[in-house]
């Protein structure tokens, strides 16, 4: 099938390449010439494991092209909208300008029978508003909403073999049938593999996405709240998580206590959800998300407190090695990254922060050029008074405390991801601080 993908960021680039390898004929559209040039060369414009290989594989089929010319979408039967919906400056709400711009550009290109498919995370009610726009355009195209659940770092796998599909279909049966038929064809491979499919309306599809992210954020903040209680009572939150996680109804995943969640999705999605619920007069229904957000941000402050404590409350001029800048491993994304935030806060306290990350330094530098970045782990920890782990890349996670000891000035470690075995680090002479662990 001929498909267009509008917006070639973390979501769209992977989606376009995955669809091409599945046999579709795909054109990706974006406004960023640097990104387009990389994609045309078959290079990933950001770090995503497996994406370079996928782009090469898709490129070799001759079925994947990239352009800034919106008219190239003509002739495609399905048009995916995969642009970003960041947090609006000075507000909790989502900024829909890129979604609206994409629709405005797309509308004149549409023909009868075309299916526009929204994938961006949007406030509930957006699809209905955009469907009216599509109808007013008079092309005879229809709109569906098909939220995306891919995780950065696993985006290729999640795109090729999603764990579920959700099709939010238009209210009119004829339009719904057009959209469903097209989407079934797009995802024929996944559906043949018995991927669960939920056929629903726009509002449910939009809410599935934000409620999934709100649930994940709540789960993380729940365990981080338990970490706070553990810190006051001498309990160990990692053991607590193991023990409650054995209950199949609870499950151990996303019970990793630490410096908390970040990224381009969870933080802004819970805030956007609160803002939309307020607009709908249902603010109280998700008021708990304010606590989820607050608990999450308190954990960053706690990591900084640990460092300051280990520096005898005199951080000024002390050397602090910050391991990690990305919001999580296997990603170069620093949007709302707890790791970067910790580095910035410590620098603000006058510490000589040396921050490192295997993939995210360039993105971090673009946001915070004032920080001192070190390309290698060895350079970052050399002469450090405290070492802080904030993004659990394997190369930091599996450090040997005996091997690191001669590199630092003082054996102080703050384990912002509860990745280390405290007994092992203490036995090697380190003063160890985790989150929610004695
Ligand atoms: C998240 C969702 O997991 C995806 O399903 C969704 O599609 C995506 O947002 C999106 O809306 O596009 P992602 O932002 O890639 O995916 O990252 P996650 O793997 O969810 O991690 C989010 C944050 O939570 C990271 O900072 C991670 O370090 C943190 N986290 C995760 C914890 O602090 N503890 C945990 O136990 C798990």
CSV table of C-alpha atoms and ligand atoms in Angstrom, one decimal:
chain,number,residue,atom,x,y,z
A,1,UNK,CA,0.0,0.0,0.0
A,2,UNK,CA,1.2,3.6,-0.6
A,3,UNK,CA,1.5,5.3,2.7
A,4,UNK,CA,2.7,8.7,3.8
A,5,UNK,CA,4.1,9.5,7.3
A,6,UNK,CA,4.1,13.1,8.2
A,7,UNK,CA,6.7,13.9,10.9
A,8,UNK,CA,10.0,11.9,11.0
A,9,UNK,CA,11.0,12.2,14.6
A,10,UNK,CA,11.5,9.4,17.2
A,11,UNK,CA,8.1,8.0,16.2
A,12,UNK,CA,7.7,8.7,12.5
A,13,UNK,CA,11.1,7.8,11.3
A,14,UNK,CA,10.9,4.3,12.9
A,15,UNK,CA,7.2,3.9,11.8
A,16,UNK,CA,8.0,4.8,8.2
A,17,UNK,CA,11.0,2.4,8.0
A,18,UNK,CA,9.1,-0.4,9.6
A,19,UNK,CA,6.2,-0.1,7.2
A,20,UNK,CA,8.5,-0.1,4.2
A,21,UNK,CA,10.2,-3.3,5.4
A,22,UNK,CA,6.8,-4.8,5.8
A,23,UNK,CA,6.2,-4.3,2.1
A,24,UNK,CA,4.5,-1.0,1.9
A,25,UNK,CA,5.6,1.9,-0.3
A,26,UNK,CA,6.3,4.8,2.1
A,27,UNK,CA,7.0,8.5,1.8
A,28,UNK,CA,8.2,10.3,4.9
A,29,UNK,CA,7.6,14.0,5.1
A,30,UNK,CA,9.4,16.4,7.4
A,31,UNK,CA,10.4,20.1,7.5
A,32,UNK,CA,13.9,19.6,9.0
A,33,UNK,CA,16.5,19.5,6.1
A,34,UNK,CA,19.2,18.0,8.4
A,35,UNK,CA,17.0,15.1,9.5
A,36,UNK,CA,15.8,14.5,5.9
A,37,UNK,CA,19.4,14.4,4.6
A,38,UNK,CA,20.4,11.8,7.2
A,39,UNK,CA,17.3,9.7,6.5
A,40,UNK,CA,17.9,9.8,2.7
A,41,UNK,CA,21.5,8.6,3.3
A,42,UNK,CA,20.0,5.7,5.3
A,43,UNK,CA,21.3,7.1,8.5
A,44,UNK,CA,19.4,7.5,11.7
A,45,UNK,CA,19.1,11.2,12.8
A,46,UNK,CA,19.0,10.1,16.5
A,47,UNK,CA,20.2,7.1,18.5
A,48,UNK,CA,17.8,4.2,18.3
A,49,UNK,CA,19.2,0.7,18.5
A,50,UNK,CA,18.3,-1.2,15.3
A,51,UNK,CA,17.1,1.8,13.4
A,52,UNK,CA,20.3,2.2,11.2
A,53,UNK,CA,19.9,-1.4,10.1
A,54,UNK,CA,16.2,-1.0,9.5
A,55,UNK,CA,16.8,2.1,7.4
A,56,UNK,CA,19.3,0.3,5.3
A,57,UNK,CA,17.0,-2.7,4.9
A,58,UNK,CA,14.1,-0.4,4.0
A,59,UNK,CA,16.2,1.7,1.7
A,60,UNK,CA,17.4,-1.3,-0.3
A,61,UNK,CA,13.8,-2.2,-1.1
A,62,UNK,CA,13.4,1.1,-2.9
A,63,UNK,CA,10.1,1.6,-1.1
A,64,UNK,CA,11.1,4.3,1.4
A,65,UNK,CA,11.6,7.9,0.4
A,66,UNK,CA,11.9,11.1,2.4
A,67,UNK,CA,10.9,14.6,1.3
A,68,UNK,CA,9.9,18.1,2.5
A,69,UNK,CA,7.4,18.4,-0.3
A,70,UNK,CA,3.9,17.7,1.1
A,71,UNK,CA,2.5,17.1,-2.4
A,72,UNK,CA,4.5,13.9,-2.5
A,73,UNK,CA,1.8,12.4,-0.3
A,74,UNK,CA,-0.7,12.4,-3.2
A,75,UNK,CA,-1.6,8.9,-4.3
A,76,UNK,CA,-1.0,7.5,-0.8
A,77,UNK,CA,-4.1,5.8,0.6
A,78,UNK,CA,-3.1,6.1,4.2
A,79,UNK,CA,-1.5,9.2,5.8
A,80,UNK,CA,0.0,8.9,9.3
A,81,UNK,CA,0.4,12.0,11.4
A,82,UNK,CA,3.4,11.4,13.7
A,83,UNK,CA,4.4,14.9,14.7
A,84,UNK,CA,5.2,15.9,18.3
A,85,UNK,CA,2.9,17.3,20.9
A,86,UNK,CA,5.2,18.9,23.4
A,87,UNK,CA,4.2,20.7,26.6
A,88,UNK,CA,3.0,24.2,25.9
A,89,UNK,CA,5.4,26.8,27.4
A,90,UNK,CA,4.1,28.3,30.6
A,91,UNK,CA,1.2,25.7,30.8
A,92,UNK,CA,0.6,22.1,31.5
A,93,UNK,CA,-1.4,21.7,28.3
A,94,UNK,CA,-0.2,20.0,25.1
A,95,UNK,CA,1.0,22.2,22.3
A,96,UNK,CA,-1.0,21.1,19.2
A,97,UNK,CA,0.5,23.6,16.7
A,98,UNK,CA,2.5,20.8,14.9
A,99,UNK,CA,-0.6,18.6,14.6
A,100,UNK,CA,-2.7,21.4,13.3
A,101,UNK,CA,0.0,22.5,10.9
A,102,UNK,CA,0.3,19.0,9.6
A,103,UNK,CA,-3.5,18.7,9.0
A,104,UNK,CA,-3.6,22.1,7.3
A,105,UNK,CA,-0.9,21.1,4.9
A,106,UNK,CA,-2.3,17.7,4.3
A,107,UNK,CA,-5.9,18.6,3.6
A,108,UNK,CA,-5.5,20.1,0.1
A,109,UNK,CA,-3.6,16.9,-0.9
A,110,UNK,CA,-6.3,14.4,0.1
A,111,UNK,CA,-8.6,12.4,-2.3
A,112,UNK,CA,-11.8,10.5,-1.7
A,113,UNK,CA,-11.1,7.2,0.0
A,114,UNK,CA,-7.9,8.4,1.7
A,115,UNK,CA,-7.5,7.6,5.4
A,116,UNK,CA,-5.8,10.1,7.6
A,117,UNK,CA,-4.5,8.3,10.7
A,118,UNK,CA,-3.5,10.3,13.8
A,119,UNK,CA,-0.7,8.7,15.9
A,120,UNK,CA,0.4,11.7,17.9
A,121,UNK,CA,-0.5,11.8,21.6
A,122,UNK,CA,-3.3,14.4,21.8
A,123,UNK,CA,-5.9,15.6,24.4
A,124,UNK,CA,-9.2,13.7,24.2
A,125,UNK,CA,-11.5,15.5,21.8
A,126,UNK,CA,-8.8,16.5,19.3
A,127,UNK,CA,-9.7,13.7,16.8
A,128,UNK,CA,-13.3,14.8,16.7
A,129,UNK,CA,-12.2,18.4,16.0
A,130,UNK,CA,-9.8,17.3,13.3
A,131,UNK,CA,-12.3,14.9,11.7
A,132,UNK,CA,-14.6,18.0,11.3
A,133,UNK,CA,-11.7,19.7,9.6
A,134,UNK,CA,-11.2,16.8,7.2
A,135,UNK,CA,-14.9,16.7,6.4
A,136,UNK,CA,-15.0,20.4,5.8
A,137,UNK,CA,-12.1,20.0,3.4
A,138,UNK,CA,-14.6,18.2,1.1
A,139,UNK,CA,-12.1,15.6,-0.2
A,140,UNK,CA,-14.1,12.6,1.0
A,141,UNK,CA,-11.1,11.4,3.1
A,142,UNK,CA,-11.8,10.0,6.6
A,143,UNK,CA,-9.9,10.1,9.9
A,144,UNK,CA,-8.9,7.4,12.3
A,145,UNK,CA,-6.9,7.5,15.5
A,146,UNK,CA,-4.3,4.9,16.1
A,147,UNK,CA,-2.2,5.6,19.2
A,148,UNK,CA,1.4,4.4,19.3
A,149,UNK,CA,2.9,2.6,22.3
A,150,UNK,CA,6.5,2.3,21.2
A,151,UNK,CA,9.3,2.8,23.8
A,152,UNK,CA,12.4,4.6,22.8
A,153,UNK,CA,15.3,2.2,22.8
A,154,UNK,CA,13.0,-0.6,21.7
A,155,UNK,CA,11.2,1.4,19.0
A,156,UNK,CA,12.1,-1.0,16.1
A,157,UNK,CA,10.8,-4.1,17.9
A,158,UNK,CA,7.7,-2.3,19.1
A,159,UNK,CA,6.9,-1.0,15.6
A,160,UNK,CA,7.4,-4.3,13.9
A,161,UNK,CA,5.7,-6.4,16.5
A,162,UNK,CA,3.4,-4.1,18.6
A,163,UNK,CA,1.9,-5.7,21.8
A,164,UNK,CA,-1.5,-4.3,20.8
A,165,UNK,CA,-3.3,-2.2,18.2
A,166,UNK,CA,-6.0,0.3,18.8
A,167,UNK,CA,-8.1,1.7,16.0
A,168,UNK,CA,-10.2,4.7,16.9
A,169,UNK,CA,-12.8,4.8,14.1
A,170,UNK,CA,-15.2,7.5,12.9
A,171,UNK,CA,-18.8,7.4,14.1
A,172,UNK,CA,-20.3,6.9,10.6
A,173,UNK,CA,-20.4,3.2,9.7
A,174,UNK,CA,-19.3,3.7,6.1
A,175,UNK,CA,-16.3,5.9,7.1
A,176,UNK,CA,-15.5,3.5,9.9
A,177,UNK,CA,-15.4,0.6,7.5
A,178,UNK,CA,-13.1,2.5,5.1
A,179,UNK,CA,-10.7,3.3,7.9
A,180,UNK,CA,-10.8,-0.2,9.4
A,181,UNK,CA,-10.2,-1.9,6.1
A,182,UNK,CA,-7.2,0.3,5.3
A,183,UNK,CA,-5.7,-0.1,8.8
A,184,UNK,CA,-6.1,-3.8,8.7
A,185,UNK,CA,-4.1,-3.8,5.4
A,186,UNK,CA,-1.4,-1.6,6.9
A,187,UNK,CA,-1.0,-3.9,9.9
A,188,UNK,CA,-1.7,-7.2,8.1
A,189,UNK,CA,1.6,-8.7,9.3
A,190,UNK,CA,1.0,-7.9,13.0
A,191,UNK,CA,-2.7,-9.0,12.8
A,192,UNK,CA,-1.7,-12.3,11.2
A,193,UNK,CA,0.5,-12.8,14.3
A,194,UNK,CA,-2.6,-12.5,16.5
A,195,UNK,CA,-1.7,-9.1,17.9
A,196,UNK,CA,-4.7,-8.0,20.0
A,197,UNK,CA,-6.8,-5.4,18.3
A,198,UNK,CA,-9.2,-3.0,20.0
A,199,UNK,CA,-11.7,-1.4,17.6
A,200,UNK,CA,-13.2,1.7,19.2
A,201,UNK,CA,-14.2,5.3,18.9
A,202,UNK,CA,-11.9,8.4,18.8
A,203,UNK,CA,-12.3,9.4,22.4
A,204,UNK,CA,-11.4,6.0,23.7
A,205,UNK,CA,-8.4,5.7,21.4
A,206,UNK,CA,-7.1,9.0,22.6
A,207,UNK,CA,-7.7,8.2,26.2
A,208,UNK,CA,-6.1,4.7,25.9
A,209,UNK,CA,-2.8,6.4,25.1
A,210,UNK,CA,-2.7,9.0,27.8
A,211,UNK,CA,-4.1,6.7,30.4
A,212,UNK,CA,-1.5,4.1,29.6
A,213,UNK,CA,1.3,6.6,30.2
A,214,UNK,CA,-0.5,8.0,33.3
A,215,UNK,CA,-0.7,4.5,34.7
A,216,UNK,CA,3.1,3.8,34.0
A,217,UNK,CA,4.0,7.2,35.6
A,218,UNK,CA,1.8,6.4,38.6
A,219,UNK,CA,3.4,3.0,39.0
A,220,UNK,CA,6.9,4.6,39.1
A,221,UNK,CA,5.8,7.3,41.5
A,222,UNK,CA,4.1,4.8,43.7
A,223,UNK,CA,7.3,2.9,44.2
A,224,UNK,CA,9.2,6.2,44.6
A,225,UNK,CA,6.7,7.2,47.3
A,226,UNK,CA,7.5,3.9,49.0
A,227,UNK,CA,11.2,4.8,48.7
A,228,UNK,CA,10.5,8.0,50.7
A,229,UNK,CA,8.8,6.0,53.4
A,230,UNK,CA,11.6,3.4,53.3
A,231,UNK,CA,14.1,6.2,53.8
A,232,UNK,CA,12.4,7.2,57.0
A,233,UNK,CA,11.9,3.7,58.4
A,234,UNK,CA,15.1,2.0,57.3
A,235,UNK,CA,13.3,-0.4,55.0
A,236,UNK,CA,14.7,-1.4,51.5
A,237,UNK,CA,12.4,-0.4,48.6
A,238,UNK,CA,14.1,-2.7,46.2
A,239,UNK,CA,13.2,-5.7,48.3
A,240,UNK,CA,9.7,-4.3,48.8
A,241,UNK,CA,9.3,-4.0,45.0
A,242,UNK,CA,10.5,-7.6,44.5
A,243,UNK,CA,8.1,-8.8,47.1
A,244,UNK,CA,5.0,-7.0,45.9
A,245,UNK,CA,6.0,-7.6,42.3
A,246,UNK,CA,5.6,-11.4,42.8
A,247,UNK,CA,1.9,-10.7,43.0
A,248,UNK,CA,0.8,-11.2,39.4
A,249,UNK,CA,-1.8,-8.5,39.8
A,250,UNK,CA,0.9,-5.9,40.6
A,251,UNK,CA,4.0,-7.2,38.6
A,252,UNK,CA,7.6,-6.1,39.1
A,253,UNK,CA,8.0,-4.0,35.9
A,254,UNK,CA,8.0,-0.3,36.3
A,255,UNK,CA,8.6,-0.6,40.0
A,256,UNK,CA,12.2,0.5,39.7
A,257,UNK,CA,12.6,3.2,42.4
A,258,UNK,CA,15.2,5.8,41.7
A,259,UNK,CA,15.6,9.3,40.3
A,260,UNK,CA,12.3,9.0,38.6
A,261,UNK,CA,10.8,9.2,35.1
A,262,UNK,CA,11.6,11.7,32.3
A,263,UNK,CA,11.5,11.8,28.6
A,264,UNK,CA,9.4,13.3,25.9
A,265,UNK,CA,6.2,11.4,26.9
A,266,UNK,CA,5.4,10.5,30.5
A,267,UNK,CA,6.0,13.9,32.2
A,268,UNK,CA,4.2,16.0,29.5
A,269,UNK,CA,1.5,13.5,29.0
A,270,UNK,CA,0.4,13.5,32.7
A,271,UNK,CA,0.5,17.3,32.7
A,272,UNK,CA,-1.5,17.4,29.5
A,273,UNK,CA,-4.0,15.0,30.9
A,274,UNK,CA,-4.5,17.1,34.0
A,275,UNK,CA,-4.9,20.3,31.8
A,276,UNK,CA,-7.5,18.6,29.6
A,277,UNK,CA,-9.4,17.1,32.5
A,278,UNK,CA,-9.6,20.6,34.0
A,279,UNK,CA,-11.0,21.9,30.8
A,280,UNK,CA,-13.6,19.1,30.8
A,281,UNK,CA,-14.6,20.0,34.4
A,282,UNK,CA,-13.2,16.7,35.6
A,283,UNK,CA,-9.9,17.9,37.1
A,284,UNK,CA,-10.6,16.1,40.3
A,285,UNK,CA,-10.6,12.7,38.5
A,286,UNK,CA,-6.9,13.0,37.7
A,287,UNK,CA,-5.8,15.3,40.5
A,288,UNK,CA,-3.7,12.5,41.8
A,289,UNK,CA,-1.4,13.0,38.8
A,290,UNK,CA,-0.2,16.2,40.5
A,291,UNK,CA,1.1,14.1,43.3
A,292,UNK,CA,2.6,11.7,40.8
A,293,UNK,CA,4.5,14.6,39.2
A,294,UNK,CA,5.5,16.1,42.6
A,295,UNK,CA,6.9,12.7,43.9
A,296,UNK,CA,8.8,12.3,40.7
A,297,UNK,CA,10.4,15.7,40.9
A,298,UNK,CA,11.2,15.3,44.6
A,299,UNK,CA,13.4,12.3,43.7
A,300,UNK,CA,15.7,14.5,41.7
A,301,UNK,CA,16.1,16.7,44.6
A,302,UNK,CA,16.9,13.7,46.8
A,303,UNK,CA,19.7,12.6,44.6
A,304,UNK,CA,21.2,16.1,44.8
A,305,UNK,CA,20.7,16.1,48.6
A,306,UNK,CA,22.7,12.8,48.8
A,307,UNK,CA,25.5,14.3,46.8
A,308,UNK,CA,25.6,17.5,48.9
A,309,UNK,CA,25.5,15.4,52.1
A,310,UNK,CA,28.5,13.3,51.0
A,311,UNK,CA,30.3,16.6,50.3
A,312,UNK,CA,29.8,17.7,53.9
A,313,UNK,CA,27.3,20.3,52.7
A,314,UNK,CA,30.0,22.2,50.8
A,315,UNK,CA,29.5,21.4,47.1
A,316,UNK,CA,31.2,24.5,45.9
A,317,UNK,CA,34.3,23.7,44.0
A,318,UNK,CA,34.0,19.9,44.6
A,319,UNK,CA,34.2,17.5,41.6
A,320,UNK,CA,31.1,15.5,40.9
A,321,UNK,CA,31.0,12.8,38.1
A,322,UNK,CA,27.5,12.5,36.7
A,323,UNK,CA,27.1,9.2,34.9
A,324,UNK,CA,24.3,9.5,32.3
A,325,UNK,CA,22.4,12.4,30.7
A,326,UNK,CA,19.7,10.6,28.6
A,327,UNK,CA,16.3,10.1,30.3
A,328,UNK,CA,17.0,6.3,30.1
A,329,UNK,CA,19.5,4.0,28.6
A,330,UNK,CA,19.5,3.0,24.9
A,331,UNK,CA,18.4,6.5,24.0
A,332,UNK,CA,20.1,9.9,23.3
A,333,UNK,CA,16.9,11.7,24.3
A,334,UNK,CA,17.4,14.3,27.0
A,335,UNK,CA,13.9,15.8,27.0
A,336,UNK,CA,12.9,16.3,30.6
A,337,UNK,CA,15.7,14.0,31.6
A,338,UNK,CA,16.2,13.5,35.4
A,339,UNK,CA,19.9,12.9,34.8
A,340,UNK,CA,20.5,16.2,33.0
A,341,UNK,CA,18.4,18.0,35.6
A,342,UNK,CA,20.6,16.6,38.4
A,343,UNK,CA,23.7,17.7,36.5
A,344,UNK,CA,22.3,21.2,36.1
A,345,UNK,CA,21.2,21.5,39.7
A,346,UNK,CA,24.6,20.4,41.0
A,347,UNK,CA,26.3,22.8,38.7
A,348,UNK,CA,24.0,25.5,40.1
A,349,UNK,CA,25.3,24.7,43.6
A,350,UNK,CA,28.8,25.4,42.5
A,351,UNK,CA,30.1,21.9,42.1
A,352,UNK,CA,32.5,21.1,39.3
A,353,UNK,CA,30.2,18.7,37.5
A,354,UNK,CA,31.7,16.4,34.8
A,355,UNK,CA,28.9,14.8,33.0
A,356,UNK,CA,29.1,11.9,30.6
A,357,UNK,CA,26.9,9.7,28.5
A,358,UNK,CA,27.6,7.3,25.7
A,359,UNK,CA,25.1,8.8,23.3
A,360,UNK,CA,23.4,11.9,24.7
A,361,UNK,CA,26.2,14.5,25.1
A,362,UNK,CA,25.4,16.4,21.9
A,363,UNK,CA,21.7,16.7,22.7
A,364,UNK,CA,22.5,17.7,26.3
A,365,UNK,CA,25.0,20.3,25.1
A,366,UNK,CA,22.4,21.8,22.8
A,367,UNK,CA,20.2,22.5,25.8
A,368,UNK,CA,22.8,23.3,28.4
A,369,UNK,CA,26.0,24.4,26.8
A,370,UNK,CA,27.3,25.7,30.2
A,371,UNK,CA,27.9,22.2,31.6
A,372,UNK,CA,31.3,20.4,31.5
A,373,UNK,CA,30.8,17.3,29.3
A,374,UNK,CA,33.4,14.5,29.2
A,375,UNK,CA,33.4,12.1,26.3
A,376,UNK,CA,34.6,9.1,28.4
A,377,UNK,CA,33.7,7.5,31.7
A,378,UNK,CA,37.4,7.7,32.8
A,379,UNK,CA,37.6,11.5,32.1
A,380,UNK,CA,34.3,12.1,34.0
A,381,UNK,CA,35.3,10.2,37.2
A,382,UNK,CA,39.0,11.3,37.3
A,383,UNK,CA,39.5,12.9,40.7
A,384,UNK,CA,35.8,12.9,41.5
A,385,UNK,CA,34.7,13.6,45.1
A,386,UNK,CA,31.4,11.9,44.4
A,387,UNK,CA,30.2,9.7,41.5
A,388,UNK,CA,26.5,9.8,40.7
A,389,UNK,CA,24.8,7.2,38.5
A,390,UNK,CA,21.6,8.7,37.0
A,391,UNK,CA,21.1,6.8,33.7
A,392,UNK,CA,21.7,3.0,34.0
A,393,UNK,CA,23.6,2.3,30.8
A,394,UNK,CA,25.2,-1.1,31.0
A,395,UNK,CA,28.7,0.3,31.1
A,396,UNK,CA,27.9,2.2,34.3
A,397,UNK,CA,25.6,-0.4,35.8
A,398,UNK,CA,28.2,-3.2,35.8
A,399,UNK,CA,31.1,-1.1,37.1
A,400,UNK,CA,33.6,-2.9,39.3
A,401,UNK,CA,34.0,-0.8,42.5
A,402,UNK,CA,37.6,-2.0,43.0
A,403,UNK,CA,38.5,-0.9,39.5
A,404,UNK,CA,36.9,2.5,39.8
A,405,UNK,CA,38.3,3.3,43.3
A,406,UNK,CA,41.8,4.3,42.1
A,407,UNK,CA,40.3,6.8,39.6
A,408,UNK,CA,38.4,8.9,42.0
A,409,UNK,CA,39.5,11.3,44.8
A,410,UNK,CA,37.0,9.9,47.3
A,411,UNK,CA,35.0,6.8,47.3
A,412,UNK,CA,31.5,8.3,47.4
A,413,UNK,CA,28.8,6.9,45.2
A,414,UNK,CA,25.1,8.0,44.8
A,415,UNK,CA,23.2,5.3,43.0
A,416,UNK,CA,20.3,7.2,41.4
A,417,UNK,CA,18.9,4.0,39.8
A,418,UNK,CA,19.4,1.5,42.6
A,419,UNK,CA,21.5,-0.4,40.1
A,420,UNK,CA,24.4,-1.4,42.4
A,421,UNK,CA,24.8,-4.0,45.1
A,422,UNK,CA,25.4,-1.8,48.2
A,423,UNK,CA,27.2,-4.6,50.1
A,424,UNK,CA,29.7,-5.0,47.2
A,425,UNK,CA,30.5,-1.3,47.0
A,426,UNK,CA,30.8,-0.9,50.7
A,427,UNK,CA,33.1,-3.9,50.9
A,428,UNK,CA,35.3,-2.1,48.4
A,429,UNK,CA,35.5,0.9,50.7
A,430,UNK,CA,32.8,3.1,49.2
A,431,UNK,CA,30.3,5.2,51.0
A,432,UNK,CA,27.1,4.1,49.2
A,433,UNK,CA,23.8,6.0,48.9
A,434,UNK,CA,20.8,4.6,47.0
A,435,UNK,CA,17.2,5.8,47.0
A,436,UNK,CA,14.9,4.1,49.5
A,437,UNK,CA,17.6,1.8,50.6
A,438,UNK,CA,19.4,1.7,54.0
B,1,LIG,C1,6.8,5.7,27.2
B,1,LIG,C2,5.9,4.4,27.3
B,1,LIG,O1,6.5,3.4,28.0
B,1,LIG,C3,5.5,4.0,25.9
B,1,LIG,O2,4.6,2.9,25.9
B,1,LIG,C4,4.9,5.1,25.1
B,1,LIG,O3,4.6,4.7,23.7
B,1,LIG,C5,5.9,6.3,25.0
B,1,LIG,O4,6.2,6.7,26.4
B,1,LIG,C6,5.3,7.4,24.3
B,1,LIG,O5,4.3,8.0,24.8
B,1,LIG,O6,5.7,7.7,23.2
B,1,LIG,P1,9.4,6.0,26.8
B,1,LIG,O7,9.1,7.5,27.1
B,1,LIG,O8,10.2,5.6,25.7
B,1,LIG,O9,8.0,5.3,26.6
B,1,LIG,O10,10.1,5.5,28.1
B,1,LIG,P2,9.8,4.4,29.3
B,1,LIG,O11,10.5,3.2,29.0
B,1,LIG,O12,8.3,4.4,29.6
B,1,LIG,O13,10.5,5.1,30.5
B,1,LIG,C7,10.1,6.4,31.0
B,1,LIG,C8,10.9,6.9,32.2
B,1,LIG,O14,10.6,6.1,33.3
B,1,LIG,C9,12.4,6.8,32.0
B,1,LIG,O15,13.0,8.0,32.5
B,1,LIG,C10,12.8,5.6,32.9
B,1,LIG,O16,14.1,5.7,33.4
B,1,LIG,C11,11.7,5.7,34.0
B,1,LIG,N1,11.5,4.5,34.7
B,1,LIG,C12,11.0,3.4,34.1
B,1,LIG,C13,11.7,4.4,36.1
B,1,LIG,O17,12.2,5.4,36.7
B,1,LIG,N2,11.4,3.3,36.8
B,1,LIG,C14,11.0,2.2,36.1
B,1,LIG,O18,10.7,1.2,36.8
B,1,LIG,C15,10.7,2.2,34.8
